[in-house]
Tab-separated table of C-alpha atoms and ligand atoms in Angstrom:
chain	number	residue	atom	x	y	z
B	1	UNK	CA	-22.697	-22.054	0.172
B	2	UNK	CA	-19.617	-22.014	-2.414
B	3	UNK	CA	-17.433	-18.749	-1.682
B	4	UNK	CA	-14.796	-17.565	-3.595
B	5	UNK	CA	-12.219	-15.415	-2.203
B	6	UNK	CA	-9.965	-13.543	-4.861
B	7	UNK	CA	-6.515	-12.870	-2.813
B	8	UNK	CA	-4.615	-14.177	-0.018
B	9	UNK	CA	-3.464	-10.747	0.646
B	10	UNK	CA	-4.594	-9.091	5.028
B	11	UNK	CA	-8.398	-8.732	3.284
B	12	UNK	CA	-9.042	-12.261	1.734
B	13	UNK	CA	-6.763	-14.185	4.254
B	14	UNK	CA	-8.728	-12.308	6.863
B	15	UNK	CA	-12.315	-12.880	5.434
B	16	UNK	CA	-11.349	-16.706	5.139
B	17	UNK	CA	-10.062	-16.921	8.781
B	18	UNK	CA	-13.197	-15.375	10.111
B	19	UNK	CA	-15.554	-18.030	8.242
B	20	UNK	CA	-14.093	-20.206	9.955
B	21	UNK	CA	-16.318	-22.729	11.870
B	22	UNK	CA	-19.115	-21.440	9.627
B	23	UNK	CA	-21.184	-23.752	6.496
B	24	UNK	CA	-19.090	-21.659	4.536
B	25	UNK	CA	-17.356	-23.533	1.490
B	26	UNK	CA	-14.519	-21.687	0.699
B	27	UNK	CA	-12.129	-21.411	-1.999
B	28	UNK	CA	-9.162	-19.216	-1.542
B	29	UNK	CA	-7.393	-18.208	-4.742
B	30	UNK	CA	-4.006	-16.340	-4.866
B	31	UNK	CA	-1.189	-15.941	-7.793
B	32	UNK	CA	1.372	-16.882	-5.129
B	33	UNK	CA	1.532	-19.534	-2.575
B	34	UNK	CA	2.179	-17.059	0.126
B	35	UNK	CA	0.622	-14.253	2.607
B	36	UNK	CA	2.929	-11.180	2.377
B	37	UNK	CA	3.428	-9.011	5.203
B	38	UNK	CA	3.293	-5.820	2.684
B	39	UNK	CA	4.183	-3.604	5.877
B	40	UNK	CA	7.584	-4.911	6.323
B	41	UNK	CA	9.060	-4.921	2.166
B	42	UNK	CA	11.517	-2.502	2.680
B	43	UNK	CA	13.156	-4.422	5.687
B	44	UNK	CA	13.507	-7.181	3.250
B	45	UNK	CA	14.548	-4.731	0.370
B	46	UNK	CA	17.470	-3.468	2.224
B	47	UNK	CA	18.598	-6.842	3.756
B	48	UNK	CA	17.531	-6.188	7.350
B	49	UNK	CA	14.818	-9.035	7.114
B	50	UNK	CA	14.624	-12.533	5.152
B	51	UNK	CA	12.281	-13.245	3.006
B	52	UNK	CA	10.919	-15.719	4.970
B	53	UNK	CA	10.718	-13.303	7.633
B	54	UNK	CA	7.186	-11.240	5.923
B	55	UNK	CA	6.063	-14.322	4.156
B	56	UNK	CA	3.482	-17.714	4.832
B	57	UNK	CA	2.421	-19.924	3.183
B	58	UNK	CA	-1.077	-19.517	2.588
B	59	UNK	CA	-1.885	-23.667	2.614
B	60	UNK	CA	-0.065	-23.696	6.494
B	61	UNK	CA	-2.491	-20.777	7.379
B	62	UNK	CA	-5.842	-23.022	6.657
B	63	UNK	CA	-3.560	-26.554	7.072
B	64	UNK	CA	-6.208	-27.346	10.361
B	65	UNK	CA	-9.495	-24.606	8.736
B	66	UNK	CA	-11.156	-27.703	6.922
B	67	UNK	CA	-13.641	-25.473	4.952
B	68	UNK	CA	-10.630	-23.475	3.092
B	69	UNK	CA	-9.525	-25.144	-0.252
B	70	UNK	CA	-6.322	-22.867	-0.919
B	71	UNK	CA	-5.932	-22.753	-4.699
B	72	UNK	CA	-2.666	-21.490	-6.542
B	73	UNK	CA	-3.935	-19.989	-9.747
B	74	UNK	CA	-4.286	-16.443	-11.919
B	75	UNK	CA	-7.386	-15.154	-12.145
B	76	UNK	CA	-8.021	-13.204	-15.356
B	77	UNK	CA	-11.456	-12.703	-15.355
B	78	UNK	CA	-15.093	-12.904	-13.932
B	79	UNK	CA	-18.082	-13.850	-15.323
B	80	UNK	CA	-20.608	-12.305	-13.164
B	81	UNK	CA	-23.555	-13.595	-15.556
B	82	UNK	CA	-22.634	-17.238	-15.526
B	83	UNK	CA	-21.407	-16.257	-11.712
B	84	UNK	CA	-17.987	-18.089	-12.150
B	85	UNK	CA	-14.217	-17.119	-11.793
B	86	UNK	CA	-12.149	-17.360	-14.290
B	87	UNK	CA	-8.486	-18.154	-14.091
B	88	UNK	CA	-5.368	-18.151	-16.988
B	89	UNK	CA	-4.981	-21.935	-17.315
B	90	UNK	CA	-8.918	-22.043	-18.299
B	91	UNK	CA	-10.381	-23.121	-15.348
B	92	UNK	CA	-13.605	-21.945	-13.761
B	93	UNK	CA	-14.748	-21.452	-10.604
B	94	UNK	CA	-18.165	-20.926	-9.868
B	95	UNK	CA	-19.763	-19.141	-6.736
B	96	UNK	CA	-22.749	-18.244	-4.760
B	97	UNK	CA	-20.884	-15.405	-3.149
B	98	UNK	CA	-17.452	-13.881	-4.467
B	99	UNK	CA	-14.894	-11.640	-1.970
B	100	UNK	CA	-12.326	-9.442	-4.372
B	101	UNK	CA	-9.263	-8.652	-2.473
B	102	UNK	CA	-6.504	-8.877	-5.789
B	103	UNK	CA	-4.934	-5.501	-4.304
B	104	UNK	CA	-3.063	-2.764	-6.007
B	105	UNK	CA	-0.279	-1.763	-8.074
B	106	UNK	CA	1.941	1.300	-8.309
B	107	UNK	CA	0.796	3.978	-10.382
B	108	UNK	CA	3.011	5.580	-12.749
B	109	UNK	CA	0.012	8.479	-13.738
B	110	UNK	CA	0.079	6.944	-17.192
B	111	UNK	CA	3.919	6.668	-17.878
B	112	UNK	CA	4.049	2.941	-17.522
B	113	UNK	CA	7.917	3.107	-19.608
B	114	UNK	CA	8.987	4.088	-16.022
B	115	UNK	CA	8.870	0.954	-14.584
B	116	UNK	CA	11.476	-0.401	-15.764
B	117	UNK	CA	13.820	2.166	-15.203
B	118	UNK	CA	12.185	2.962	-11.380
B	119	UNK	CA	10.591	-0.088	-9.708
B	120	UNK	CA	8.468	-0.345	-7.247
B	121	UNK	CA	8.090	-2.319	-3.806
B	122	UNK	CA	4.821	-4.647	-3.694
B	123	UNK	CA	5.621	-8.421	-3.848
B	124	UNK	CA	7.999	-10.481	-2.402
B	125	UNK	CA	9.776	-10.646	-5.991
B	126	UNK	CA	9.664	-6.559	-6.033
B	127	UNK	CA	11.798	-6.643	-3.163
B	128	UNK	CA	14.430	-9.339	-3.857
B	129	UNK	CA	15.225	-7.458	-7.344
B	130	UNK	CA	15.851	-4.230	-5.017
B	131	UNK	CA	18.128	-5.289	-2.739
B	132	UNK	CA	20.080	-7.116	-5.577
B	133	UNK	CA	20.163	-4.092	-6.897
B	134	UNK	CA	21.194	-2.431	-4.403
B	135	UNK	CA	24.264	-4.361	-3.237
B	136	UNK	CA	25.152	-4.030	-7.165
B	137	UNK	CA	25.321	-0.499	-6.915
B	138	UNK	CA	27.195	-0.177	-4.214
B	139	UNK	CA	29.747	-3.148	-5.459
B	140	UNK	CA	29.864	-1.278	-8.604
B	141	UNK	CA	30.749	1.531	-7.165
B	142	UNK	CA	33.655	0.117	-4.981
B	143	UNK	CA	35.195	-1.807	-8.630
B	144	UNK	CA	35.210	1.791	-10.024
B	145	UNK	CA	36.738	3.966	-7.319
B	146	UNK	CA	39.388	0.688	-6.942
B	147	UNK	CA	39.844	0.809	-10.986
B	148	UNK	CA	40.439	4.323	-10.868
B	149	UNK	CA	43.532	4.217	-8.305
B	150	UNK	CA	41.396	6.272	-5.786
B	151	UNK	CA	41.774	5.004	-1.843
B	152	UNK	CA	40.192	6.228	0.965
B	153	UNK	CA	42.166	4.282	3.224
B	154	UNK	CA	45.542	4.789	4.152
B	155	UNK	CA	48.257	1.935	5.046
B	156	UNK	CA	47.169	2.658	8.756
B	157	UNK	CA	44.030	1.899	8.197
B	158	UNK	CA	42.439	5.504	8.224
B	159	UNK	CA	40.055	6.750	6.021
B	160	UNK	CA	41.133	9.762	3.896
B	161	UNK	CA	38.071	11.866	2.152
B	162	UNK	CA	37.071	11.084	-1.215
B	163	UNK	CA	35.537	13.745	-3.355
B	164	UNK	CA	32.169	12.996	-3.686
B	165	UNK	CA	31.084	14.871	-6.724
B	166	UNK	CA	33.299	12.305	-8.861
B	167	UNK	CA	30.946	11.599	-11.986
B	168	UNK	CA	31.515	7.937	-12.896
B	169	UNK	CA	30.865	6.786	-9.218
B	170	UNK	CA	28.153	9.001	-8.162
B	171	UNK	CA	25.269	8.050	-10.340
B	172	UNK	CA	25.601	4.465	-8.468
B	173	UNK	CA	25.643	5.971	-5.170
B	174	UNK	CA	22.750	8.403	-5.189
B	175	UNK	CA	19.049	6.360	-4.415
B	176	UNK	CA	16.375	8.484	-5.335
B	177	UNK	CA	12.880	7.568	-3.471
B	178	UNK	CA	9.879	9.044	-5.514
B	179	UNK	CA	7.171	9.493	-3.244
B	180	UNK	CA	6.886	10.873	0.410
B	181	UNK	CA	4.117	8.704	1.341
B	182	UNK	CA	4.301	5.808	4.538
B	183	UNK	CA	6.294	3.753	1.670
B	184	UNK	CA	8.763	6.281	0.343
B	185	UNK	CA	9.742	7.633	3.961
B	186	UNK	CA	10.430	4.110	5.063
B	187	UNK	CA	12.722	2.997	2.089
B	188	UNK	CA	14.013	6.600	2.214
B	189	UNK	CA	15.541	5.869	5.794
B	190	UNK	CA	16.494	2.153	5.676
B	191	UNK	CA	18.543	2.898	2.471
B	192	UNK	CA	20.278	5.940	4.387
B	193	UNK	CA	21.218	3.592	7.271
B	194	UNK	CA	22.894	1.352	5.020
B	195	UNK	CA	24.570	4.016	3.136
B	196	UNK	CA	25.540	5.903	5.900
B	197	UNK	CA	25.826	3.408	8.920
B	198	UNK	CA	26.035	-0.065	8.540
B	199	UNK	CA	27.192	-1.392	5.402
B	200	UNK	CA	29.738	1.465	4.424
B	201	UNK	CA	32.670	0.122	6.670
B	202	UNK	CA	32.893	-3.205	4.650
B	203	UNK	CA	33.928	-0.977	1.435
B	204	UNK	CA	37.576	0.616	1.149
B	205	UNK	CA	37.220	2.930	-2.196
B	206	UNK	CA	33.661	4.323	-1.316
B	207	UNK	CA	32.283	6.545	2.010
B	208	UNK	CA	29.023	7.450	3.326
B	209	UNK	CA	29.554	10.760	2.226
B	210	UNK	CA	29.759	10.345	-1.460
B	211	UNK	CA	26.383	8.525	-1.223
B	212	UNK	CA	23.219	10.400	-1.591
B	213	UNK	CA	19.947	9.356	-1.020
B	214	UNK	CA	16.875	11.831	-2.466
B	215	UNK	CA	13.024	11.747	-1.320
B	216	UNK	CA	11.405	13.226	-4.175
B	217	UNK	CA	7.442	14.707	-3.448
B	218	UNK	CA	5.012	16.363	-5.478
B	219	UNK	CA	3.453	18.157	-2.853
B	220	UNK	CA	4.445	20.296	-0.632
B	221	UNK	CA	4.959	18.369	2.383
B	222	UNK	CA	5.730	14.727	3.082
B	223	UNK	CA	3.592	12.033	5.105
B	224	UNK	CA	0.370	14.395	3.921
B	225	UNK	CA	-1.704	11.737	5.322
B	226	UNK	CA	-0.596	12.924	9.383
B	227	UNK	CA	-0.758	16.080	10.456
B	228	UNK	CA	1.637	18.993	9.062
B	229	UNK	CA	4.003	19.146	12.601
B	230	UNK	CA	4.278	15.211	12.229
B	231	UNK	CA	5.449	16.144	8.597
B	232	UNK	CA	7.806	18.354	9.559
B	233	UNK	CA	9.763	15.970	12.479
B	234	UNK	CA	9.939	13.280	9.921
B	235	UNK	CA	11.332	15.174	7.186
B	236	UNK	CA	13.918	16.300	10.026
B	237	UNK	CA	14.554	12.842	11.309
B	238	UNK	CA	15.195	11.833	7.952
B	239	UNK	CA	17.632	14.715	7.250
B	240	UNK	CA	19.419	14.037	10.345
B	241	UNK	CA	19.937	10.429	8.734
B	242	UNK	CA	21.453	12.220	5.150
B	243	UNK	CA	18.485	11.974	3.603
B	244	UNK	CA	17.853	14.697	1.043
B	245	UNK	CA	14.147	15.865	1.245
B	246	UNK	CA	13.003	17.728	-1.877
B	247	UNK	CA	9.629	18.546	-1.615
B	248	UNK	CA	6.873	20.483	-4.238
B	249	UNK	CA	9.058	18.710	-7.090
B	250	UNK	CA	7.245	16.574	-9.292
B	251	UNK	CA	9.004	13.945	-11.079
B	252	UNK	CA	8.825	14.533	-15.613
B	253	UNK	CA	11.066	11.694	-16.845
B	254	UNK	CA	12.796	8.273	-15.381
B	255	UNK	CA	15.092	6.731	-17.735
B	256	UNK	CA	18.366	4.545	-17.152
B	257	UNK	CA	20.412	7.798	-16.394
B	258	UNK	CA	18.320	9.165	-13.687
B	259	UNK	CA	15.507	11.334	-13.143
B	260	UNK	CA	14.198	14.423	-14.437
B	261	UNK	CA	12.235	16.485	-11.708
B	262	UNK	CA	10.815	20.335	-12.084
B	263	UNK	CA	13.841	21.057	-9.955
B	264	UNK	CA	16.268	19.585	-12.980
B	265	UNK	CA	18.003	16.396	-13.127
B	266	UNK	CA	19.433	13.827	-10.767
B	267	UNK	CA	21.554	10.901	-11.994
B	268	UNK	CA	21.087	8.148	-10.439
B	269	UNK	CA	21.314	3.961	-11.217
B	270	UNK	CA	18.392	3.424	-8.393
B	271	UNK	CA	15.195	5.475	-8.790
B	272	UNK	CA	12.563	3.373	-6.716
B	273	UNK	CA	8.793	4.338	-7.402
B	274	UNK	CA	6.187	5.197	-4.039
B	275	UNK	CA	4.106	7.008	-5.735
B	276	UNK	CA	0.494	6.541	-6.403
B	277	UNK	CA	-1.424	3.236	-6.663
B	278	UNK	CA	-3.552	1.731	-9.228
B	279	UNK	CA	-5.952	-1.051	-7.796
B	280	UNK	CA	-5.768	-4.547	-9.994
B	281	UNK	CA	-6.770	-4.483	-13.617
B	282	UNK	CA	-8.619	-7.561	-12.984
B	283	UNK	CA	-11.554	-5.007	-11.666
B	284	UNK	CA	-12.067	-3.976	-14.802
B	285	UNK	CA	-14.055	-7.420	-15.651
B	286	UNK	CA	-16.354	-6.543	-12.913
B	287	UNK	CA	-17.496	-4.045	-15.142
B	288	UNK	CA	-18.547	-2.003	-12.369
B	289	UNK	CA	-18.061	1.847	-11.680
B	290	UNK	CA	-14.330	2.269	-10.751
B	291	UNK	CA	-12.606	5.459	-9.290
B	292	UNK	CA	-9.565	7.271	-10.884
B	293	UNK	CA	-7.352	4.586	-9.174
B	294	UNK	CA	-9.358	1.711	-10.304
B	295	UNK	CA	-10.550	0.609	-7.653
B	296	UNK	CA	-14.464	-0.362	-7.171
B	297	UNK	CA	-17.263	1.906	-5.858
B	298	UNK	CA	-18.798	-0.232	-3.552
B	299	UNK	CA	-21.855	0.662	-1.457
B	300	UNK	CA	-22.528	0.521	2.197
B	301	UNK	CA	-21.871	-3.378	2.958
B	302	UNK	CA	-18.908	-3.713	0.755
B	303	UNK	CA	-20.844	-4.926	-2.086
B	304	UNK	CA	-21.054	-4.281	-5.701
B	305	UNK	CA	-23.698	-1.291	-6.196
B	306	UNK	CA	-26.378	-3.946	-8.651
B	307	UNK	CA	-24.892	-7.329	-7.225
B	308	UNK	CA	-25.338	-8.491	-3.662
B	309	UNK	CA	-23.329	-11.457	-4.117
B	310	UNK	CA	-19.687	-9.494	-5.049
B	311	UNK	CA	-18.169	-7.910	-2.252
B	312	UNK	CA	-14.867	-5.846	-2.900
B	313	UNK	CA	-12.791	-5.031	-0.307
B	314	UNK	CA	-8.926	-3.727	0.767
B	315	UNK	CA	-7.167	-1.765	-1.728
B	316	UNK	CA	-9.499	-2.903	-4.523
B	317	UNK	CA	-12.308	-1.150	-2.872
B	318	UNK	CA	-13.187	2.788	-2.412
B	319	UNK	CA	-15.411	3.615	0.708
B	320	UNK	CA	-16.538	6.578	1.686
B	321	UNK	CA	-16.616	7.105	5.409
B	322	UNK	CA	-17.957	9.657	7.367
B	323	UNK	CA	-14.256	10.927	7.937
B	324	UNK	CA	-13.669	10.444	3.768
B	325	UNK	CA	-12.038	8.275	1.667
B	326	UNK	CA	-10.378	4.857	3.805
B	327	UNK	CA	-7.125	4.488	3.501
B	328	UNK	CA	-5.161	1.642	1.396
B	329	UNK	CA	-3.994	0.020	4.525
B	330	UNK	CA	-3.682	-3.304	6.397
B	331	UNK	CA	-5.850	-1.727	9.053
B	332	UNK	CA	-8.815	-0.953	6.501
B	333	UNK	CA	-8.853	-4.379	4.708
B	334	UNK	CA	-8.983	-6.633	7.796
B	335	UNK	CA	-11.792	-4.930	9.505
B	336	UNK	CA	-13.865	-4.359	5.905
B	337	UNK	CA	-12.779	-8.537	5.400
B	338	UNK	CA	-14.213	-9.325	8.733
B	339	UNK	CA	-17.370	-6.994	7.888
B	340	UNK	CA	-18.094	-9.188	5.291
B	341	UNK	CA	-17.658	-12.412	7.086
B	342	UNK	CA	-20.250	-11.359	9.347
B	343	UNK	CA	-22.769	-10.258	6.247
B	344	UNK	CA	-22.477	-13.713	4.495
B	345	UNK	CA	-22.816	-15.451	7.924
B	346	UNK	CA	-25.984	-13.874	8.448
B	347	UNK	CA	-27.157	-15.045	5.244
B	348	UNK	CA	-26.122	-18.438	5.718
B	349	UNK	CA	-27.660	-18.704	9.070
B	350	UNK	CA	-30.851	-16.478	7.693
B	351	UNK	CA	-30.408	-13.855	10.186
B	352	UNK	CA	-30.160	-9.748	9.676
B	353	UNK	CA	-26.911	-9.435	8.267
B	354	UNK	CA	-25.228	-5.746	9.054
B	355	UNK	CA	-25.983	-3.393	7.021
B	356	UNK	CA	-23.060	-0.502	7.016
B	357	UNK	CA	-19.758	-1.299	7.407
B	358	UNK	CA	-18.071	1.493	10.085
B	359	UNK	CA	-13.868	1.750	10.009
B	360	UNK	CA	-12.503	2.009	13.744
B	361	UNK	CA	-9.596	4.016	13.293
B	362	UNK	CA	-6.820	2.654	15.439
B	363	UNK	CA	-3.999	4.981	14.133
B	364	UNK	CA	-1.214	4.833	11.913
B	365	UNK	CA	2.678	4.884	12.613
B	366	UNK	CA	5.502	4.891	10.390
B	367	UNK	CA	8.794	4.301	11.102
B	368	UNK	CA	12.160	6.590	10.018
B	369	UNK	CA	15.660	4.638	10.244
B	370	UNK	CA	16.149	1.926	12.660
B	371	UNK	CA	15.225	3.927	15.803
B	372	UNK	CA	12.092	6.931	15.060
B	373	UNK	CA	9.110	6.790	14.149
B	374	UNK	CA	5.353	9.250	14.283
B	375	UNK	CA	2.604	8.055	14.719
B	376	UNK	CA	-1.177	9.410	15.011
B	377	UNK	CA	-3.816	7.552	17.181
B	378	UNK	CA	-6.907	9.918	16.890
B	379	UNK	CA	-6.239	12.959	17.854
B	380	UNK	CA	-3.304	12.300	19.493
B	381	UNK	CA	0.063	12.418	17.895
B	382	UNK	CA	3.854	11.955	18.936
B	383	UNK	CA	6.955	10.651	17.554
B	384	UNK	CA	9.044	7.772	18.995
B	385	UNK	CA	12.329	7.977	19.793
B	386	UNK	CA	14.171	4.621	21.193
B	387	UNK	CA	15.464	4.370	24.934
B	388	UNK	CA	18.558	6.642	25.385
J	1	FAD	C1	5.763	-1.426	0.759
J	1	FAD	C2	4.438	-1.311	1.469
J	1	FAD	C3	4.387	-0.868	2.779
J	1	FAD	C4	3.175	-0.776	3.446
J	1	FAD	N1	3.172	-0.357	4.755
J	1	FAD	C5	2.004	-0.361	5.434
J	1	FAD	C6	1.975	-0.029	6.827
J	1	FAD	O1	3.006	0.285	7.427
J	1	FAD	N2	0.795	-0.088	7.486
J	1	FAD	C7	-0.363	-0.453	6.849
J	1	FAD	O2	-1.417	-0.545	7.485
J	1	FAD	N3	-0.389	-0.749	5.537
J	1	FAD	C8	0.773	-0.721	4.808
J	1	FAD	N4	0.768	-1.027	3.478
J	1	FAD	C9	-0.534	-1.237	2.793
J	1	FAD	C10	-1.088	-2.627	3.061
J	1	FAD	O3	-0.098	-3.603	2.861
J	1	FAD	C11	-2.274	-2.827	2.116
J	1	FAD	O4	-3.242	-1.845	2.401
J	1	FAD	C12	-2.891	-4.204	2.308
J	1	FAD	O5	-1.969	-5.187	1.944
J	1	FAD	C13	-4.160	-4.333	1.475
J	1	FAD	O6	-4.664	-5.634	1.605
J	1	FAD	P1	-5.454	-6.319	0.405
J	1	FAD	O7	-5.923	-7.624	0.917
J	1	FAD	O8	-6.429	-5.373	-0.163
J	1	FAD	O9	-4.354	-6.528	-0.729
J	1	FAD	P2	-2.970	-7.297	-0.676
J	1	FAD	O10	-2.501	-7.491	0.704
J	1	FAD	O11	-2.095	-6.571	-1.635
J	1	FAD	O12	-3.307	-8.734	-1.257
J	1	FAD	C14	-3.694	-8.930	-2.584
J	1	FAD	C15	-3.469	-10.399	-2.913
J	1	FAD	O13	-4.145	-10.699	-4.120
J	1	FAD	C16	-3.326	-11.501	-4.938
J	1	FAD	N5	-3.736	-11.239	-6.318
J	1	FAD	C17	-3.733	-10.069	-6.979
J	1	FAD	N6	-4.235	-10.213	-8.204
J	1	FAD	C18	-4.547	-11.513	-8.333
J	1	FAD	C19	-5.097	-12.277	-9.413
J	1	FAD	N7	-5.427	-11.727	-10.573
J	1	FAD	N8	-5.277	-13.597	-9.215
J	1	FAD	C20	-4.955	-14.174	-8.035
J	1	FAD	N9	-4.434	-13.494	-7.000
J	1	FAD	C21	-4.240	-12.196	-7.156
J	1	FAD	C22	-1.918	-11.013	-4.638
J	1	FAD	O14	-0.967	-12.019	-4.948
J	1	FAD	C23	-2.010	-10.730	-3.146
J	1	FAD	O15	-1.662	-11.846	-2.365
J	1	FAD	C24	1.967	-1.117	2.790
J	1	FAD	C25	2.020	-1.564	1.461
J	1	FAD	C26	3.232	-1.660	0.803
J	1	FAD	C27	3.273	-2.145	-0.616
């Protein structure tokens, strides 16, 4: 049976791992040549990790799974009468069964000009333009505090305070994160270790304190996702690190001077979006009920309401649980992915495939700096602090 999976992303790499073995004849299409490990962007973003840390190929992942054909290639569209994929260069796939795991997007709640001005953190190339950016900012920074005659560190070496409300240096020093979600706390924290720890005592005309990094939220806590005391000890771990936490302020305007929030306006040179996602556009050629984030309605085995043969899972998909909505996470995908393994096995073998697909929550962590994090595991929930 031909099978077409749509993303080599943790729901389609996942789904092709566990047809392994099977009759299954799989093809495996991605825009890149590589799995990301979304998870882990930020590390990368802010130098900690290497690109090659998060990322594998997708052909060394299947090099010894001799039913996977791994196929480099856009897909644009999908012809769900002729039952064939189509991708940019004009080729066609066709299928028997088709898996849709393209992913999401950010959202920018219909003010797509923002992008450009406030970028956000999803592929592998998202991530290399931010921390180029960033080490630009803070470079530029140090060439205008040197231009300017102002030192901060005296012939013996000591530092001597530099006023930080100077108004051709700040805009490049103050990072504002919009969006307190797992994403936006993460970034928030890695940037303020660099800013504040590690990367400040390479510079001699620029200080931690004259940088300023903002977590901009619309609502009126952060991490709204875990419960409200878990919200509360991030936003004060992230504090402790300088982080400024403005929450209930929604953001009105992004353009190359900074931000406009209800609270007024912050200038900065590096606004980085974590707000919202909007599942792929290529959905839209399912032409299938979608939600307010475009992603697909799908019913009870993953599938397309009126076609047994698409299944749509990950962050392209909306399920409702018995708990509500799932998630957009890692988590969600693989289990959904390996859901719908076991359906098309069944139908290969001509067995009773399973009929509902159930999440097992596991929990959820995210981490703050270098050395906190919360996390929730059911009921339970605690924060981590490091050894000593
Ligand atoms: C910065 C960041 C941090 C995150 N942190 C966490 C975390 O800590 N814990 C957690 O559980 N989850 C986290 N997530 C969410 C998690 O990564 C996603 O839920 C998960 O990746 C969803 O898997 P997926 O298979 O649906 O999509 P993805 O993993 O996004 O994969 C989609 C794949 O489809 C490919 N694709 C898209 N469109 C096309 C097309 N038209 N043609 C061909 N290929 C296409 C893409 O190249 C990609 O490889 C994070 C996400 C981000 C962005």
């Amino acid at each position: 049976m031909k099978i077409i999976i749509v993303g080599g992303g943790f729901g389609g790499l996942t789904t092709a791992k566990a047809l392994a073995g099977t009759d299954a004849d799989i093809t495996l299409v991605d825009r890149t040549n590589h799995h990301l490990f979304q998870p882990l962007l930020y590390q990368v973003a802010t130098a900690a990790l290497a690109p090659g840390d998060i990322a594998v190929p997708i052909r060394s992942v299947f090099s010894r799974q001799k039913n996977v054909n791994v196929l480099m290639g856009d897909v644009t569209s999908i012809d769900r009468k002729g039952k064939k994929v189509i991708l940019s260069d004009g080729r066609e796939l066709p299928y028997h069964i088709m898996v849709m795991a393209p992913g999401a997007r950010h959202s920018y709640f219909g003010n797509d000009n923002w992008e450009q001005h406030a970028p956000g953190l999803k592929t592998l190339a998202d991530a290399l333009q931010l921390r180029e950016h960033l080490l630009r900012a803070y470079e530029t920074a140090e060439n205008l505090g040197m231009n300017s005659g102002r030192r901060d560190v005296d012939d013996s070496g000591y530092r001597l305070s530099v006023p930080s409300e100077t108004t051709d240096l700040a805009p490049w020093l103050t990072f504002v994160v919009v969006g307190g979600g797992p994403t936006g706390v993460e970034l928030a924290g890695a940037i303020a270790e660099i800013s504040k720890r590690t990367m400040m005592k390479d510079f001699r005309h620029i200080t931690p304190e004259m940088t300023r990094i903002i977590l901009v939220e619309g609502q009126s806590r952060i991490l709204t996702s875990y419960a409200p005391p878990l919200s509360e000890l991030a936003k004060k771990s992230l504090e402790r690190l300088g982080v400024e936490v403005l929450t209930g302020d929604m953001v009105k305007q992004v353009d190359e001077s900074g931000v406009m929030t209800t609270n007024g306006f912050i200038a900065s040179k590096t606004v980085i979006w974590a707000a919202g996602n909007q599942a792929s556009p290529l959905l839209k050629s399912l032409d299938t009920d979608l939600d307010k984030a475009g992603r697909v309605r799908v019913v009870e085995n993953l599938s397309l309401p009126d076609d047994p043969d698409i299944f749509v899972i990950g962050d392209a998909a909306v399920f409702n649980s018995s708990d509500g909505i799932l998630p957009g996470i890692a988590p969600v995908a693989m289990q959904q992915a390996r859901f719908v393994a076991a359906v098309i096995n069944a139908r290969m073998k001509g067995t009773v495939p399973p009929v509902r697909f159930r999440y097992n929550d596991k929990g959820s962590m995210a981490t703050i700096g270098r050395g906190k994090a919360i996390a929730e595991f059911g009921r339970l929930s605690s924060a981590v602090h490091p050894p000593g």
